[in-house]
Short mmCIF file of C-alpha atoms and ligand atoms in Angstrom, two decimals:
data_model
loop_
_atom_site.label_atom_id
_atom_site.label_comp_id
_atom_site.label_asym_id
_atom_site.label_seq_id
_atom_site.Cartn_x
_atom_site.Cartn_y
_atom_site.Cartn_z
CA MET A 1227 -0.08 -0.05 0.19
CA VAL A 1228 3.03 2.38 1.15
CA LEU A 1229 4.49 1.72 -2.12
CA VAL A 1230 1.22 2.39 -4.03
CA ALA A 1231 0.64 5.64 -2.12
CA LEU A 1232 4.40 6.39 -2.82
CA ALA A 1233 4.16 6.05 -6.68
CA MET A 1234 0.57 7.96 -7.03
CA ALA A 1235 1.94 10.85 -5.65
CA GLY A 1236 5.18 10.59 -7.37
CA ALA A 1237 3.04 10.26 -10.83
CA VAL A 1238 1.30 13.87 -9.29
CA VAL A 1239 3.95 15.51 -8.51
CA ALA A 1240 6.26 14.60 -11.50
CA THR A 1241 2.82 16.27 -13.65
CA GLY A 1242 2.68 18.98 -11.43
CA ALA A 1243 6.74 18.90 -12.77
CA LEU A 1244 5.60 19.02 -15.94
CA VAL A 1245 2.98 21.19 -16.22
CA ARG A 1246 5.11 24.03 -14.60
CA TRP A 1247 8.11 23.93 -16.66
CA ASP A 1248 5.64 24.01 -19.37
CA GLU A 1249 3.94 27.13 -18.21
CA LYS A 1250 7.77 28.36 -17.48
CA ARG A 1251 8.22 27.74 -20.53
CA GLU A 1252 4.82 29.45 -22.12
CA GLU A 1253 6.66 32.04 -19.64
CA ASP A 1254 9.47 32.49 -20.92
CA ALA A 1255 7.91 33.31 -24.62
CA ALA A 1256 5.87 36.24 -23.56
CA PHE A 1257 8.29 37.78 -21.59
CA GLU A 1258 10.61 37.53 -24.52
CA ASP A 1259 7.50 39.25 -26.60
CA LEU A 1260 7.71 41.66 -24.56
CA ALA A 1261 11.12 42.64 -24.64
CA LEU A 1262 10.56 42.58 -28.41
CA GLU A 1263 7.81 44.73 -28.18
CA GLN A 1264 9.16 47.67 -26.20
CA SER A 1265 12.43 46.80 -28.74
CA ARG A 1266 9.93 47.38 -31.21
CA LEU A 1267 8.02 50.10 -29.81
CA SER A 1268 11.30 52.06 -29.09
CA ARG A 1269 12.60 51.87 -32.91
CA ALA A 1270 9.59 53.04 -33.68
CA VAL A 1271 10.05 56.12 -31.53
CA ALA A 1272 13.86 56.81 -31.81
CA ALA A 1273 12.07 57.39 -36.13
CA GLY A 1274 9.52 59.54 -34.85
CA VAL A 1275 12.40 62.10 -33.00
CA GLN A 1276 14.72 61.99 -35.63
CA ALA A 1277 12.08 63.30 -38.55
CA ARG A 1278 11.20 66.13 -36.50
CA LEU A 1279 14.43 66.84 -35.02
CA GLU A 1280 15.79 66.63 -39.02
CA TYR A 1281 12.36 69.42 -40.23
CA ALA A 1282 13.96 71.78 -37.00
CA ARG A 1283 17.39 71.31 -38.08
CA ARG A 1284 15.95 72.60 -42.58
CA VAL A 1285 13.48 75.10 -40.83
CA ALA A 1286 17.85 76.21 -38.89
CA SER A 1287 19.47 76.11 -41.91
CA LEU A 1288 17.20 77.91 -44.68
CA GLU A 1289 18.15 81.42 -45.62
CA GLY A 1290 16.95 84.80 -45.03
CA ASP A 1291 16.82 86.55 -41.59
CA HIS A 1292 13.46 85.47 -41.26
CA VAL A 1293 12.97 81.98 -39.98
CA PRO A 1294 9.01 80.29 -39.97
CA SER A 1295 9.26 79.70 -36.35
CA ASP A 1296 7.61 76.64 -35.96
CA GLY A 1297 6.09 77.37 -33.10
CA SER A 1298 4.91 74.23 -31.78
CA PHE A 1299 8.41 72.40 -30.36
CA PHE A 1300 10.88 74.49 -31.89
CA GLU A 1301 12.41 78.41 -31.49
CA VAL A 1302 15.29 79.44 -33.86
CA ARG A 1303 16.96 82.43 -32.29
CA ASP A 1304 19.73 83.91 -35.10
CA ARG A 1305 23.22 84.17 -32.89
CA ALA A 1306 26.37 86.78 -34.04
CA GLU A 1307 29.21 84.82 -32.60
CA PRO A 1308 29.14 80.83 -33.78
CA SER A 1309 30.51 78.82 -30.32
CA GLY A 1310 31.15 75.31 -31.80
CA GLU A 1311 29.55 74.21 -28.26
CA GLY A 1312 26.52 72.12 -29.27
CA ALA A 1313 23.96 71.31 -27.25
CA ARG A 1314 23.11 72.51 -24.57
CA ARG A 1315 20.50 72.25 -21.96
CA ALA A 1316 19.16 75.12 -19.85
CA THR A 1317 16.22 73.69 -17.43
CA ALA A 1318 16.03 77.59 -15.72
CA SER A 1319 12.40 77.75 -15.69
CA GLY A 1320 9.52 76.80 -16.92
CA PRO A 1321 9.28 72.93 -18.80
CA THR A 1322 12.69 71.77 -19.82
CA THR A 1323 14.08 73.42 -22.88
CA LEU A 1324 17.72 72.38 -24.98
CA THR A 1325 19.06 74.70 -27.39
CA PHE A 1326 21.06 73.60 -30.33
CA GLU A 1327 23.37 75.68 -32.08
CA VAL A 1328 22.78 74.32 -36.15
CA ALA A 1329 25.57 75.84 -38.88
CA ARG A 1330 23.73 78.14 -42.13
CA GLY A 1331 27.17 78.18 -43.81
CA ALA A 1332 29.57 81.17 -44.48
CA GLY A 1333 30.46 80.69 -40.11
CA ARG A 1334 27.41 81.33 -39.43
CA SER A 1335 24.78 79.48 -37.22
CA ARG A 1336 21.74 79.31 -35.23
CA ASP A 1337 20.37 78.64 -32.64
CA VAL A 1338 16.60 75.34 -32.19
CA VAL A 1339 15.75 76.28 -28.54
CA VAL A 1340 13.33 72.09 -28.59
CA SER A 1341 11.10 72.29 -25.98
CA LEU A 1342 11.51 68.25 -24.70
CA PRO A 1343 8.18 67.87 -23.48
CA ALA A 1344 6.80 69.56 -26.79
CA LEU A 1345 9.04 67.08 -29.18
CA LEU A 1346 7.38 63.83 -27.43
CA ASP A 1347 4.05 65.58 -26.60
CA GLN A 1348 3.68 63.26 -30.37
CA VAL A 1349 4.93 60.32 -29.98
CA SER A 1350 4.56 60.40 -25.35
CA THR A 1351 1.04 58.36 -26.39
CA ILE A 1352 2.07 55.29 -25.68
CA GLU A 1353 2.99 56.08 -21.88
CA ARG A 1354 -0.14 54.30 -20.00
CA PRO A 1355 0.05 54.78 -16.70
CA GLY A 1356 1.29 52.21 -14.71
CA GLU A 1357 1.56 49.39 -17.47
CA VAL A 1358 4.33 51.92 -19.74
CA VAL A 1359 6.71 54.64 -19.85
CA LEU A 1360 8.85 56.28 -21.99
CA LEU A 1361 12.78 57.61 -21.45
CA VAL A 1362 14.50 59.71 -23.47
CA HIS A 1363 18.17 60.24 -23.16
CA PRO A 1364 19.11 64.01 -25.10
CA PRO A 1365 23.18 64.86 -26.08
CA GLY A 1366 24.94 66.54 -23.08
CA GLU A 1367 22.64 65.51 -20.87
CA ALA A 1368 23.68 62.31 -17.80
CA ARG A 1369 20.89 60.63 -17.39
CA LEU A 1370 18.17 59.16 -19.05
CA LEU A 1371 14.70 62.57 -18.79
CA THR A 1372 11.10 61.02 -18.58
CA VAL A 1373 8.85 62.94 -21.15
CA ASP A 1374 8.91 66.55 -18.25
CA GLY A 1375 12.21 66.51 -18.26
CA ARG A 1376 12.34 64.64 -15.28
CA GLU A 1377 15.54 62.19 -13.99
CA ALA A 1378 14.92 58.81 -14.01
CA ALA A 1379 16.98 56.95 -11.72
CA THR A 1380 17.64 53.85 -14.34
CA THR A 1381 21.04 53.26 -13.16
CA HIS A 1382 20.63 49.52 -15.26
CA VAL A 1383 19.20 51.50 -18.02
CA ASP A 1384 22.07 53.65 -18.94
CA GLU A 1385 23.97 51.38 -18.69
CA ALA A 1386 22.76 48.81 -21.04
CA LEU A 1387 22.35 52.19 -23.78
CA GLU A 1388 26.24 52.86 -23.53
CA THR A 1389 26.55 48.63 -26.00
CA SER A 1390 24.14 47.71 -28.03
CA ALA A 1391 21.42 45.16 -26.79
CA ALA A 1392 17.95 46.13 -27.68
CA SER A 1393 16.16 45.14 -24.56
CA ILE A 1394 16.72 44.46 -21.14
CA ARG A 1395 14.96 43.19 -18.10
CA LEU A 1396 14.06 45.24 -14.67
CA ASP A 1397 13.87 43.83 -11.99
CA ARG A 1398 10.99 45.21 -9.60
CA ALA A 1399 13.21 47.82 -7.54
CA GLU A 1400 13.72 49.23 -10.92
CA ALA A 1401 10.63 49.29 -11.95
CA THR A 1402 9.00 50.96 -8.78
CA ALA A 1403 11.91 54.18 -9.33
CA LEU A 1404 10.43 54.42 -13.11
CA GLY A 1405 6.30 53.96 -11.76
CA LEU A 1406 6.22 50.65 -12.55
CA PRO A 1407 4.09 48.11 -9.99
CA ALA A 1408 6.08 45.58 -7.86
CA ARG A 1409 7.52 43.58 -10.82
CA ALA A 1410 9.93 42.11 -13.72
CA ALA A 1411 10.16 45.54 -16.18
CA PHE A 1412 11.36 44.93 -19.90
CA ALA A 1413 13.40 48.31 -21.63
CA GLY A 1414 13.25 48.58 -24.54
CA LEU A 1415 16.23 50.54 -25.96
CA SER A 1416 17.58 52.32 -29.74
CA ARG A 1417 19.60 54.51 -30.31
CA PHE A 1418 20.25 56.97 -33.08
CA ASP A 1419 22.64 60.22 -34.64
CA ALA A 1420 20.42 63.69 -34.96
CA GLY A 1421 23.63 65.55 -36.70
CA SER A 1422 23.28 68.63 -34.95
CA PHE A 1423 21.52 67.80 -32.18
CA GLY A 1424 24.09 64.41 -31.60
CA HIS A 1425 23.23 61.44 -30.57
CA TRP A 1426 20.01 60.24 -28.75
CA SER A 1427 18.45 57.97 -26.99
CA ILE A 1428 14.98 56.30 -26.17
CA ALA A 1429 14.11 53.60 -23.88
CA VAL A 1430 10.48 52.28 -23.67
CA VAL A 1431 9.51 50.77 -20.06
CA ALA A 1432 7.11 48.56 -20.00
CA SER A 1433 6.08 46.51 -16.44
CA ALA A 1434 5.48 42.88 -17.17
CA SER A 1435 2.40 42.85 -14.64
CA ARG A 1436 -0.20 41.78 -16.55
CA GLU A 1437 2.38 38.30 -17.86
CA ARG A 1438 2.82 38.24 -14.50
CA THR A 1439 -0.68 38.42 -13.52
CA ARG A 1440 -1.85 35.54 -15.98
CA GLU A 1441 1.33 33.88 -14.90
CA SER A 1442 0.27 33.92 -10.82
CA ARG A 1443 -3.28 32.97 -12.09
CA SER A 1444 -1.96 29.94 -13.92
CA ARG A 1445 0.25 29.42 -11.17
CA LEU A 1446 -3.15 29.13 -8.74
CA ARG A 1447 -4.67 27.42 -11.54
CA LEU A 1448 -1.34 25.09 -11.98
CA VAL A 1449 -1.81 24.19 -7.75
CA ALA A 1450 -5.26 24.01 -7.44
CA THR A 1451 -5.50 21.21 -10.19
CA SER A 1452 -2.52 19.33 -8.89
CA VAL A 1453 -4.44 19.36 -5.92
CA SER A 1454 -7.69 18.27 -6.84
CA ALA A 1455 -5.62 15.99 -9.09
CA GLY A 1456 -3.80 14.50 -5.86
CA ALA A 1457 -7.24 14.13 -4.29
CA LEU A 1458 -8.41 12.71 -7.13
CA VAL A 1459 -5.44 10.02 -7.10
CA PHE A 1460 -5.99 9.70 -3.76
CA LEU A 1461 -9.37 8.82 -3.51
CA LEU A 1462 -9.35 6.21 -6.29
CA GLY A 1463 -6.53 4.65 -4.59
CA TRP A 1464 -8.52 5.29 -0.77
CA LEU A 1465 -12.44 2.98 -2.73
CA ASN A 1466 -9.25 0.68 -4.54
CA LEU A 1467 -7.80 0.44 -0.84
CA ARG A 1468 -11.16 -0.83 1.02
CA ARG A 1469 -12.44 -2.50 -1.94
CA ARG A 1470 -9.73 -4.76 -1.69
CA GLU A 1471 -9.87 -4.68 1.78
CA LYS A 1472 -13.77 -5.59 2.26
CA GLU A 1473 -12.97 -8.92 -0.77
CA ALA A 1474 -10.31 -9.98 1.80
CA ASP A 1475 -12.39 -9.13 4.78
CA PHE A 1476 -14.67 -11.43 2.46
CA ALA A 1477 -12.34 -13.88 1.55
CA LYS A 1478 -11.46 -13.95 5.23
CA GLU A 1479 -14.75 -15.00 6.68
CA LEU A 1480 -15.19 -17.06 3.64
CA ALA A 1481 -12.31 -18.84 4.77
CA LEU A 1482 -13.09 -18.74 7.87
CA VAL A 1483 -16.90 -20.68 6.40
CA GLU A 1484 -14.88 -23.54 5.28
CA LEU A 1485 -12.61 -23.94 8.13
CA GLN A 1486 -15.80 -24.79 10.47
CA ARG A 1487 -17.46 -26.06 8.26
CA ARG A 1488 -13.98 -28.67 8.16
CA LEU A 1489 -14.24 -29.60 12.06
CA ASP A 1490 -16.99 -29.58 11.45
CA GLU A 1491 -16.63 -32.48 8.93
CA ARG A 1492 -14.55 -33.67 11.23
CA LEU A 1493 -16.38 -34.20 14.37
CA VAL A 1494 -19.03 -35.96 12.91
CA ARG A 1495 -16.24 -38.34 10.67
CA ALA A 1496 -14.38 -38.59 14.87
CA ASN A 1497 -17.58 -39.06 16.15
CA ARG A 1498 -18.66 -41.71 13.66
CA VAL A 1499 -15.07 -42.93 14.56
CA ALA A 1500 -16.02 -43.49 17.53
CA MET A 1501 -19.22 -45.23 17.06
CA MET A 1502 -17.34 -47.19 14.38
CA GLY A 1503 -14.32 -48.18 16.47
CA THR A 1504 -17.04 -49.97 19.55
CA PHE A 1505 -18.93 -51.35 16.53
CA ALA A 1506 -15.96 -53.52 15.38
CA THR A 1507 -14.86 -54.35 18.93
CA GLY A 1508 -17.91 -55.97 19.07
CA VAL A 1509 -17.86 -56.96 15.71
CA ALA A 1510 -14.44 -58.86 16.82
CA HIS A 1511 -15.94 -60.49 19.94
CA GLU A 1512 -18.75 -62.14 18.05
CA ILE A 1513 -16.34 -63.34 15.87
CA SER A 1514 -14.71 -65.42 18.25
CA THR A 1515 -16.88 -67.30 19.24
CA PRO A 1516 -17.97 -68.63 15.66
CA LEU A 1517 -14.57 -68.68 14.90
CA GLY A 1518 -13.93 -71.54 17.76
CA VAL A 1519 -16.86 -73.37 16.24
CA ILE A 1520 -15.28 -73.04 13.53
CA VAL A 1521 -11.54 -74.05 14.61
CA GLY A 1522 -12.51 -76.90 16.90
CA LYS A 1523 -15.02 -77.83 13.88
CA ALA A 1524 -11.96 -78.35 11.37
CA GLU A 1525 -9.81 -80.36 14.34
CA ILE A 1526 -12.40 -83.01 14.53
CA LEU A 1527 -12.68 -83.24 10.72
CA GLU A 1528 -8.86 -82.86 10.04
CA SER A 1529 -8.64 -85.79 13.21
CA LYS A 1530 -10.69 -88.01 11.02
CA LEU A 1531 -9.40 -87.25 7.13
CA LYS A 1532 -5.66 -88.70 8.92
CA ASP A 1533 -5.71 -90.86 5.40
CA ASP A 1534 -7.48 -88.25 2.30
CA GLU A 1535 -4.15 -86.10 1.53
CA ARG A 1536 -6.09 -83.83 0.33
CA GLY A 1537 -8.91 -83.39 2.72
CA VAL A 1538 -6.03 -82.87 5.62
CA LYS A 1539 -4.40 -79.79 3.80
CA ALA A 1540 -7.78 -78.68 2.95
CA THR A 1541 -8.07 -78.96 6.96
CA ARG A 1542 -4.73 -76.94 7.95
CA ALA A 1543 -5.87 -74.26 5.21
CA ILE A 1544 -8.86 -73.51 7.50
CA LEU A 1545 -7.10 -73.60 10.53
CA GLU A 1546 -4.34 -71.22 9.46
CA GLN A 1547 -6.02 -68.95 8.33
CA ALA A 1548 -9.13 -69.06 11.87
CA ASP A 1549 -5.44 -68.87 12.66
CA ARG A 1550 -4.69 -65.14 10.93
CA ILE A 1551 -8.27 -63.85 11.80
CA ARG A 1552 -8.05 -64.64 15.24
CA GLY A 1553 -3.97 -63.39 15.12
CA VAL A 1554 -5.34 -60.31 13.65
CA VAL A 1555 -9.02 -59.46 15.38
CA ARG A 1556 -6.92 -59.67 18.75
CA GLY A 1557 -4.73 -58.12 17.79
CA PHE A 1558 -6.85 -55.17 16.53
CA LEU A 1559 -8.58 -55.38 19.81
CA ASN A 1560 -5.36 -54.99 22.08
CA LEU A 1561 -4.74 -52.04 20.20
CA ALA A 1562 -8.53 -50.52 20.49
CA ARG A 1563 -7.89 -51.47 24.47
CA GLY A 1564 -4.67 -49.02 24.16
CA GLY A 1565 -2.28 -51.62 24.61
CA ASP A 1566 1.08 -52.41 22.91
CA PRO A 1567 1.34 -54.76 19.96
CA VAL A 1568 2.68 -58.66 21.23
CA LYS A 1569 5.83 -57.58 18.99
CA GLU A 1570 8.77 -60.65 17.84
CA ARG A 1571 11.76 -60.63 15.99
CA LEU A 1572 11.39 -60.77 12.73
CA ASP A 1573 12.74 -60.68 9.41
CA PRO A 1574 11.42 -57.89 7.01
CA ALA A 1575 11.61 -60.28 4.03
CA ASP A 1576 9.73 -63.27 5.46
CA LEU A 1577 6.65 -59.99 6.51
CA VAL A 1578 7.29 -59.09 2.78
CA ARG A 1579 7.42 -62.48 1.32
CA SER A 1580 4.13 -64.01 3.52
CA ALA A 1581 2.52 -60.63 2.60
CA THR A 1582 2.59 -61.13 -1.03
CA ASN A 1583 1.49 -64.88 -0.43
CA LEU A 1584 -1.37 -63.70 0.95
CA VAL A 1585 -2.64 -61.63 -2.21
CA GLN A 1586 -1.23 -63.55 -4.78
CA HIS A 1587 -4.13 -64.78 -6.12
CA ARG A 1588 -6.39 -61.33 -6.20
CA PHE A 1589 -2.71 -59.94 -8.40
CA GLU A 1590 -2.94 -63.23 -10.49
CA LYS A 1591 -7.03 -62.45 -10.76
CA ALA A 1592 -6.30 -58.54 -12.07
CA GLY A 1593 -3.21 -58.96 -14.34
CA VAL A 1594 -0.89 -57.21 -12.40
CA SER A 1595 2.63 -59.00 -11.51
CA LEU A 1596 3.99 -58.35 -8.14
CA SER A 1597 7.54 -58.26 -7.60
CA ALA A 1598 8.87 -58.56 -4.51
CA GLU A 1599 12.83 -56.76 -4.24
CA PRO A 1600 13.75 -57.67 -0.41
CA GLY A 1601 17.32 -56.17 -1.00
CA GLU A 1602 20.33 -57.01 0.55
CA VAL A 1603 20.57 -55.63 3.72
CA ARG A 1604 17.54 -56.29 6.10
CA PRO A 1605 18.48 -55.63 10.01
CA PRO A 1606 15.64 -57.60 11.76
CA ILE A 1607 12.93 -55.37 12.90
CA PHE A 1608 10.45 -55.93 16.02
CA CYS A 1609 6.64 -56.22 15.19
CA ASP A 1610 3.44 -58.03 15.97
CA LYS A 1611 3.60 -60.06 12.87
CA ARG A 1612 -0.13 -61.24 11.88
CA LEU A 1613 -0.77 -56.74 11.76
CA LEU A 1614 2.61 -55.58 10.21
CA GLU A 1615 1.72 -58.30 7.33
CA HIS A 1616 -2.38 -56.88 7.36
CA ALA A 1617 -0.85 -53.52 7.45
CA LEU A 1618 1.22 -53.76 4.15
CA VAL A 1619 -1.79 -56.40 2.40
CA ASN A 1620 -3.99 -52.72 2.92
CA LEU A 1621 -0.78 -50.96 0.93
CA LEU A 1622 -0.94 -53.78 -1.75
CA LEU A 1623 -4.71 -54.01 -2.00
CA ASN A 1624 -4.79 -50.65 -3.03
CA ALA A 1625 -1.62 -50.88 -5.34
CA CYS A 1626 -3.68 -53.89 -7.24
CA GLN A 1627 -6.36 -51.50 -7.45
CA ALA A 1628 -4.85 -48.23 -9.08
CA CYS A 1629 -2.87 -50.60 -11.85
CA GLU A 1630 -4.38 -51.67 -15.02
CA ARG A 1631 -4.49 -54.86 -16.05
CA GLY A 1632 -0.98 -55.23 -16.85
CA GLY A 1633 0.44 -53.45 -14.53
CA HIS A 1634 2.90 -53.72 -12.25
CA VAL A 1635 3.98 -53.31 -8.45
CA THR A 1636 6.73 -53.75 -6.87
CA VAL A 1637 7.96 -54.33 -2.55
CA GLU A 1638 11.23 -53.08 -1.81
CA ILE A 1639 13.20 -53.54 1.53
CA GLY A 1640 15.77 -50.17 2.34
CA GLN A 1641 17.64 -49.36 4.62
CA ALA A 1642 17.02 -45.27 6.20
CA GLN A 1643 19.57 -44.74 9.52
CA ASP A 1644 18.34 -47.26 11.45
CA ARG A 1645 15.01 -47.82 10.32
CA VAL A 1646 13.50 -50.26 7.97
CA GLU A 1647 11.54 -49.12 4.63
CA ILE A 1648 9.09 -50.98 3.08
CA VAL A 1649 7.73 -49.43 0.27
CA VAL A 1650 5.36 -50.10 -2.27
CA LYS A 1651 5.46 -48.72 -5.68
CA ASP A 1652 2.44 -49.18 -8.44
CA ASP A 1653 2.43 -47.65 -12.01
CA GLY A 1654 -1.32 -47.37 -11.70
CA THR A 1655 -3.65 -44.07 -11.87
CA GLY A 1656 -1.91 -42.49 -9.04
CA ILE A 1657 -3.06 -40.37 -6.23
CA ALA A 1658 -3.97 -36.22 -6.28
CA GLU A 1659 -1.78 -34.70 -4.31
CA GLU A 1660 -5.14 -33.05 -2.07
CA ASP A 1661 -6.05 -37.54 -1.49
CA ALA A 1662 -2.60 -37.62 -0.93
CA ALA A 1663 -2.83 -35.84 2.04
CA ARG A 1664 -6.26 -36.63 3.69
CA ALA A 1665 -5.80 -40.97 2.24
CA ILE A 1666 -5.12 -42.11 6.11
CA GLU A 1667 -7.99 -40.16 7.14
CA PRO A 1668 -11.21 -43.26 8.56
CA PHE A 1669 -13.85 -43.47 5.21
CA PHE A 1670 -11.74 -41.26 3.31
CA THR A 1671 -12.18 -43.04 -0.19
CA THR A 1672 -12.44 -42.10 -4.29
CA LYS A 1673 -13.96 -45.98 -4.87
CA SER A 1674 -17.75 -46.94 -5.17
CA ALA A 1675 -19.57 -47.97 -1.97
CA ASP A 1676 -18.56 -52.05 -2.89
CA GLN A 1677 -15.55 -51.25 -4.09
CA GLY A 1678 -14.28 -49.98 -0.70
CA THR A 1679 -15.03 -48.57 2.98
CA GLY A 1680 -11.66 -45.69 3.08
CA LEU A 1681 -10.87 -47.40 6.70
CA GLY A 1682 -7.90 -49.85 4.80
CA LEU A 1683 -4.83 -46.75 5.43
CA ALA A 1684 -6.21 -45.41 8.17
CA ILE A 1685 -6.03 -48.58 10.31
CA THR A 1686 -2.26 -49.35 8.01
CA ASN A 1687 -1.29 -46.33 9.86
CA GLU A 1688 -2.96 -46.49 13.49
CA ILE A 1689 -0.41 -49.78 13.20
CA VAL A 1690 2.28 -48.30 11.55
CA LYS A 1691 1.84 -46.04 14.24
CA ALA A 1692 1.63 -48.16 17.60
CA HIS A 1693 4.96 -49.81 15.95
CA ARG A 1694 6.27 -45.27 16.41
CA GLY A 1695 6.81 -46.07 12.86
CA ALA A 1696 5.38 -43.88 9.96
CA LEU A 1697 3.43 -44.30 6.95
CA ARG A 1698 4.31 -42.29 3.32
CA ILE A 1699 2.18 -41.77 0.44
CA GLU A 1700 3.26 -39.68 -2.74
CA PRO A 1701 3.49 -39.83 -6.06
CA ASN A 1702 5.99 -42.27 -7.92
CA GLU A 1703 8.26 -41.60 -10.65
CA PRO A 1704 7.40 -41.19 -14.07
CA ILE A 1705 4.05 -42.43 -12.73
CA GLY A 1706 1.76 -44.09 -9.79
CA THR A 1707 1.90 -43.77 -6.54
CA LYS A 1708 4.63 -44.93 -3.50
CA VAL A 1709 3.60 -45.78 -0.34
CA THR A 1710 6.61 -46.47 2.41
CA ILE A 1711 5.86 -47.97 6.31
CA SER A 1712 8.72 -46.88 7.69
CA VAL A 1713 9.64 -48.35 10.93
CA PRO A 1714 12.75 -48.86 13.65
CA SER A 1715 14.67 -51.53 12.86
CA VAL A 1716 16.37 -53.88 15.82
CA VAL A 1717 19.80 -52.35 16.18
CA GLU A 1718 18.43 -48.79 17.90
CA ARG A 1719 15.16 -50.66 20.05
CA SER A 1720 17.81 -52.28 21.21
CA GLU A 1721 20.46 -49.39 21.70
CA LYS A 1722 17.92 -47.37 23.45
N1 ATP B 1493 -2.32 -47.00 -4.54
C1 ATP B 1493 -2.21 -45.94 -5.07
N2 ATP B 1493 -3.09 -45.50 -5.63
C2 ATP B 1493 -3.67 -44.56 -5.97
N3 ATP B 1493 -4.60 -44.03 -4.84
C3 ATP B 1493 -5.14 -44.59 -3.57
C4 ATP B 1493 -3.02 -45.73 -3.16
N4 ATP B 1493 -3.18 -46.16 -2.68
C5 ATP B 1493 -4.40 -45.49 -1.99
N5 ATP B 1493 -5.17 -44.88 -2.50
C6 ATP B 1493 -6.71 -43.29 -2.75
O1 ATP B 1493 -6.76 -43.52 -0.83
C7 ATP B 1493 -8.06 -43.81 -1.01
C8 ATP B 1493 -8.04 -44.27 0.74
O2 ATP B 1493 -7.07 -45.93 0.71
P1 ATP B 1493 -7.95 -46.74 1.41
O3 ATP B 1493 -7.35 -47.47 1.75
O4 ATP B 1493 -7.94 -46.00 3.00
O5 ATP B 1493 -9.05 -47.27 1.58
P2 ATP B 1493 -9.91 -47.32 0.08
O6 ATP B 1493 -9.28 -48.55 -0.32
O7 ATP B 1493 -11.05 -46.69 -0.48
O8 ATP B 1493 -11.01 -48.98 1.10
P3 ATP B 1493 -10.50 -49.49 1.38
O9 ATP B 1493 -11.38 -49.79 3.12
O10 ATP B 1493 -11.32 -51.21 0.93
O11 ATP B 1493 -9.33 -50.23 1.70
C9 ATP B 1493 -8.59 -44.62 -2.03
O12 ATP B 1493 -9.93 -44.95 -1.95
C10 ATP B 1493 -7.78 -44.62 -3.05
O13 ATP B 1493 -8.35 -42.47 -3.60
MG1 MG B 1494 -7.62 -49.39 1.13
#
C-alpha cells in the first residue's frame, strides 16, 4: 500500500513538475515577446523624434533673415557668433528646453531651442500610467529623462544604452523607481545620431505585470489542478484499497466458514470413527465365538481325514486362516484397548513374503504383476507379525486396485539410518496431492461403496503408529503411487 501511495504521489508530483515546466516555458516566451515589442516601440519612437529634429534642423538652416518659427516644439534664434558648443541644456525656468547650435554656412549659425515635452508630445501618447514609461536621453545629459524632463533613476538602463543591447529586463526595484508596479519590467532600447542635434537614445519601459498576473493565475490554476488531481488519485486509491480490504474480509470470512465446515466434518467423522470403533470391537468379539466353533470342527475333521491327503491339506488351510483371523482380531482388540502390539523379532523379508503370498491370487485375477525385492542388507525389526502383515496387505491391495490389467507392483525393502523401510510402488492411476494428504482419514475413499470403505489406510496408519513407525504416501516417478512404511530397526531399539 505504501508503495502504491508513493507511486501515486510521484505521478502527481511528476505531472505537476511537467505542467510547471510548460508554464515556465510559456512565461519565458511571453517575456521575450514583451521585450521584443518594447524594442520595436523604442525604434518607432526614435524614428519619430529623429524626423522632428531633422525638420527643425532644416528650418534653422533656411536662408534669409526671417525664419518661420514652427512654434510647436522649437524656436530659432539668430546668433551673432558661432560658439561651436553644440547642444546645451537650459532648465532655468518652465518646461525643460534644449538649445542646439545649427550651422548655416559662411561661418554663421543659429540656435534652435527645443522644448523636450513638446518634442515628445506626439510619441509620449504611448505612455500608459503604471504600464508603459517613455524615457529619452538627449545629448549632453548625464541620465535618461522622463518626457517631462525629470531625471529617471535607471542606472541599469543607462548602462545598457552604452552597449548595443536592444532590450533588457529590469528588476522590481528599478520598475518601482520608474513608477511601475513592483513586478519585472522590460525596456526596449534605441539609439540614433541626429547630426547637429547630437546622439539621442530612447527607452520604452513596460511592466510585465500583466504577464506576471497571468503567470500567477496559471500557477494558481496549476496548484489547484495538482491538488484536485492528487485528491482524485488518492480518493480512487483509497476506494480501491477499501474495495480490496472488503474483498480480503470477505475472503477471510469464506475461509473461516470453510474451516468451520471442515472442523464440523471432522467432528462428525470422529464421532463415526468412535462409534465404528466400538462397533468393530463388538464385531471382533462376536467373531471369536463362531471362529472357535470353526477351529473346533476343523480339528475334528482333520483327525477324521487322516488318510485323505487333500482333505488334511484343506483342513490345515482352514485352521491356518482361522488362526490368522484370530490373530488379527486379537491384535485389533488389543490396539483398540490402547495396548502395545505383542512384538517378535522378524526379518522384514519374511513379512513381505507372507503378505505377498496372501494377495497373490488377487493380483493374478486382476492381471497385475507383483514382484518383491527384499534387498541385501536387512536389519531385523520388532513387530506384531499379523498386524504389520495386515498393514502391508492393505497397501498391496490398494496398489493392485489402482493398476490396469498389465500393471506392475513392486515391494522393496530399504534402510534409512536406523529405520527399515518397506516401499510399495505401482504404475497405476497415481494419487492427487490433496487425496494423498487425506488418504489416512478414516472413511476417505475415492472408490465406489462396493470397492472400498476408506478404512484400509486408516487402519494401516494406526498399526504403523503402534510400531513407532510412519506411513508416507506420495506420487511415484514417473507414474503411479509410492507408499512407504518406515519402522525402527532392531539395532536402534536395542540401543535405546
Ligand atoms: N496405490 C494407490 N494408488 C492410488 N490411490 C490410492 C492408492 N492407495 C490409496 N489410494 C487412495 O486412497 C484412498 C483411501 O485408501 P484406503 O485404503 O484407506 O481406502 P479404500 O482402498 O478406498 O477402501 P478400503 O477400506 O477397502 O481399503 C483410496 O480410495 C484411493 O483414492
Ligand atoms: Mg484400501
